[in-house]
Short mmCIF file of C-alpha atoms and ligand atoms in Angstrom, two decimals:
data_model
loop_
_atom_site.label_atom_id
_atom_site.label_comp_id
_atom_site.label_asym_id
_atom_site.label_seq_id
_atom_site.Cartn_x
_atom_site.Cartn_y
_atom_site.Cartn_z
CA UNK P 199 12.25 16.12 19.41
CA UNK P 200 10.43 13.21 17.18
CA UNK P 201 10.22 9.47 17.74
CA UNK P 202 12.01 7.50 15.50
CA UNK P 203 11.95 3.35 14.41
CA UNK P 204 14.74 2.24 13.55
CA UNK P 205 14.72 -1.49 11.98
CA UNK P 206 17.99 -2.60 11.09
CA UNK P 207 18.81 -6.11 11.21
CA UNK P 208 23.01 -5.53 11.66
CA UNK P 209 23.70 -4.99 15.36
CA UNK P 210 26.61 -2.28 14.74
CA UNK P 211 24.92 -0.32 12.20
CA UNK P 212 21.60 -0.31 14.32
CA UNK P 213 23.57 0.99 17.38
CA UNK P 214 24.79 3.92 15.53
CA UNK P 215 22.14 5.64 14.33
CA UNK P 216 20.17 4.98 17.61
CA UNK P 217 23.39 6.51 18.83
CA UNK P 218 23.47 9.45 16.75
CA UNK P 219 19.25 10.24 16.46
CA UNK P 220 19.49 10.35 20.42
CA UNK P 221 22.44 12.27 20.72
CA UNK P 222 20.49 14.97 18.54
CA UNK P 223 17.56 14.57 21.43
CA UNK P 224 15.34 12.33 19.44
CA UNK P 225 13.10 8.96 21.39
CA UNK P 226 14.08 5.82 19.80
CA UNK P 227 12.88 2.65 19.52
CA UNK P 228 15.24 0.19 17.31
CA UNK P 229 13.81 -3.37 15.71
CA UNK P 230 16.29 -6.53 14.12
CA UNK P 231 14.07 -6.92 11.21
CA UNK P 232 10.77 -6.31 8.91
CA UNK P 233 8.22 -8.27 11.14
CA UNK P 234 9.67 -7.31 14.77
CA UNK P 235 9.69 -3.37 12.74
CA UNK P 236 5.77 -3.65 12.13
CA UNK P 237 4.90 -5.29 15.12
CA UNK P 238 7.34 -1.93 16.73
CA UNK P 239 5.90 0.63 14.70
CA UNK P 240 2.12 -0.61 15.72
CA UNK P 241 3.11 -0.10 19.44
CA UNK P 242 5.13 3.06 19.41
CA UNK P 243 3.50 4.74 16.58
CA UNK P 244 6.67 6.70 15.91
CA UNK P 245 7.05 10.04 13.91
CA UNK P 246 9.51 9.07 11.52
CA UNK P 247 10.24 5.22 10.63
CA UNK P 248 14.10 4.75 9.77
CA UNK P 249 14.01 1.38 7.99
CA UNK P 250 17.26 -1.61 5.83
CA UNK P 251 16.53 -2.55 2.58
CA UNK P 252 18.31 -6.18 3.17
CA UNK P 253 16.90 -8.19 6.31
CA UNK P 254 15.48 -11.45 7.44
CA UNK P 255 12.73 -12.79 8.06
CA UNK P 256 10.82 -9.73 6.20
CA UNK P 257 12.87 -7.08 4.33
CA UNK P 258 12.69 -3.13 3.81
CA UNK P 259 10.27 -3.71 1.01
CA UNK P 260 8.09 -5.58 2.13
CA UNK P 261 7.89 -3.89 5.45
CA UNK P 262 7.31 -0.45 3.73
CA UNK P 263 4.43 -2.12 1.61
CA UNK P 264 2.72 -3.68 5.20
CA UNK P 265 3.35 0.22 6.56
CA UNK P 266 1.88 1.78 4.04
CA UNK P 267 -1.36 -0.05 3.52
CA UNK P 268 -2.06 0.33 7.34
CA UNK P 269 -4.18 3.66 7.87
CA UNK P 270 -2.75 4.85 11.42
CA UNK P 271 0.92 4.28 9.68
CA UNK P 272 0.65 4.93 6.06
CA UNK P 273 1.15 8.69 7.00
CA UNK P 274 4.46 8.49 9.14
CA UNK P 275 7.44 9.41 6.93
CA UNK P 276 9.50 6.01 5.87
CA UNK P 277 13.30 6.51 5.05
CA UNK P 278 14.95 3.55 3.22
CA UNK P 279 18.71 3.25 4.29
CA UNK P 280 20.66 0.93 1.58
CA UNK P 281 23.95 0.31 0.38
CA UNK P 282 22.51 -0.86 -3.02
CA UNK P 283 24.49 0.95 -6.12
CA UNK P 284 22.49 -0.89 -8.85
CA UNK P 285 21.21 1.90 -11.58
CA UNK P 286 17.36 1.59 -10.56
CA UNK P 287 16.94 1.03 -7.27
CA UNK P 288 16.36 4.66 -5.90
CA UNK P 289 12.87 3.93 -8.34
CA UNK P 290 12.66 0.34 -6.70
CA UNK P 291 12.63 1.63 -3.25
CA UNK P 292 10.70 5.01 -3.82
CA UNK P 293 7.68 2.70 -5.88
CA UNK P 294 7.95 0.53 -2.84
CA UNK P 295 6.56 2.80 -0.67
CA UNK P 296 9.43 4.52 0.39
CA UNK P 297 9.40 8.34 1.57
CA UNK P 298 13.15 8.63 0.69
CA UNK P 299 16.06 7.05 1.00
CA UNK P 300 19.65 7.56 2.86
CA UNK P 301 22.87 5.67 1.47
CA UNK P 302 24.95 3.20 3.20
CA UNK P 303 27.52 3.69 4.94
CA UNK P 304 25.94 6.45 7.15
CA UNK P 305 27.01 9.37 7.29
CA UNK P 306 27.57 10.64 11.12
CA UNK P 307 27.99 14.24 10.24
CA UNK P 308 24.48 14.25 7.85
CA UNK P 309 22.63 11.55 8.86
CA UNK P 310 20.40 12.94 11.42
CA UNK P 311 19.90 16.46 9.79
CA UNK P 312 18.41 14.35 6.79
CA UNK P 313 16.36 12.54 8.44
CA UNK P 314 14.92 15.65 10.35
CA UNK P 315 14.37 16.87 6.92
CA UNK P 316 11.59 14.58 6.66
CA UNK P 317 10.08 15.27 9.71
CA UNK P 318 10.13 18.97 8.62
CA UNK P 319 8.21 18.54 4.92
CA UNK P 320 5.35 16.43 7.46
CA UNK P 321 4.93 19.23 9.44
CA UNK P 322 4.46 22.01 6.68
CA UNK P 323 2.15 19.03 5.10
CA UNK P 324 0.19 18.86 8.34
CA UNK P 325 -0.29 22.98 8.92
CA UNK P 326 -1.84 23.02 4.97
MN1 LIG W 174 20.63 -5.38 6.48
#
């Protein structure tokens, strides 16, 4: 069982993988965009940071950039979820900051098993 962020600014698509992470037995904590996400992932200091590309107030990008340049949060895998098709943004997101990345619309059936796939490459990272 991890804890996972999961900042998402559209209500519906928030819900369900809050839905889905805890049906697999995973703590979450959910945020409505970048700024309320930091503030969130400061407090909770989650193992695995689910995190839009396209928000107010402070998006995906420039979330991941704040994350990653704060020592206690830098090493917590970040997973980009965007529905962005454009030739060039899996290099946009990934230069960003960005552990990976999991396309819109989410999958029910795969979405949690690749996100735990992330949690899984931290922990053989962590035993090295
Ligand atoms: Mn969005």
């Amino acid at each position: 069982m991890a804890s996972v962020l999961v900042v998402e600014d559209q209500a519906e698509n928030r819900d369900l993988m809050a839905y889905l992470l805890r049906a697999f037995g995973h703590d979450v904590t959910t945020a409505g965009n970048g700024a309320e996400g930091l503030e969130e992932a400061r407090r909770a200091r989650p193992d695995l940071m689910v995190i839009d590309i396209q928000m107010p107030v402070m998006d995906g990008l420039e979330l991941v950039a704040a994350l990653k340049v704060d020592p206690a949060l830098a090493p917590v895998p970040a997973v980009g979820v965007t529905a962005f098709a454009m030739v060039g943004d899996r290099d946009r997101i990934l230069a960003a900051g960005f552990d990976g990345y999991i396309s819109k619309p989410i999958d029910a059936m795969t979405f949690v098993g690749e996100l735990e796939a992330f949690l899984a490459t931290d922990d053989r990272k962590s035993r090295e």
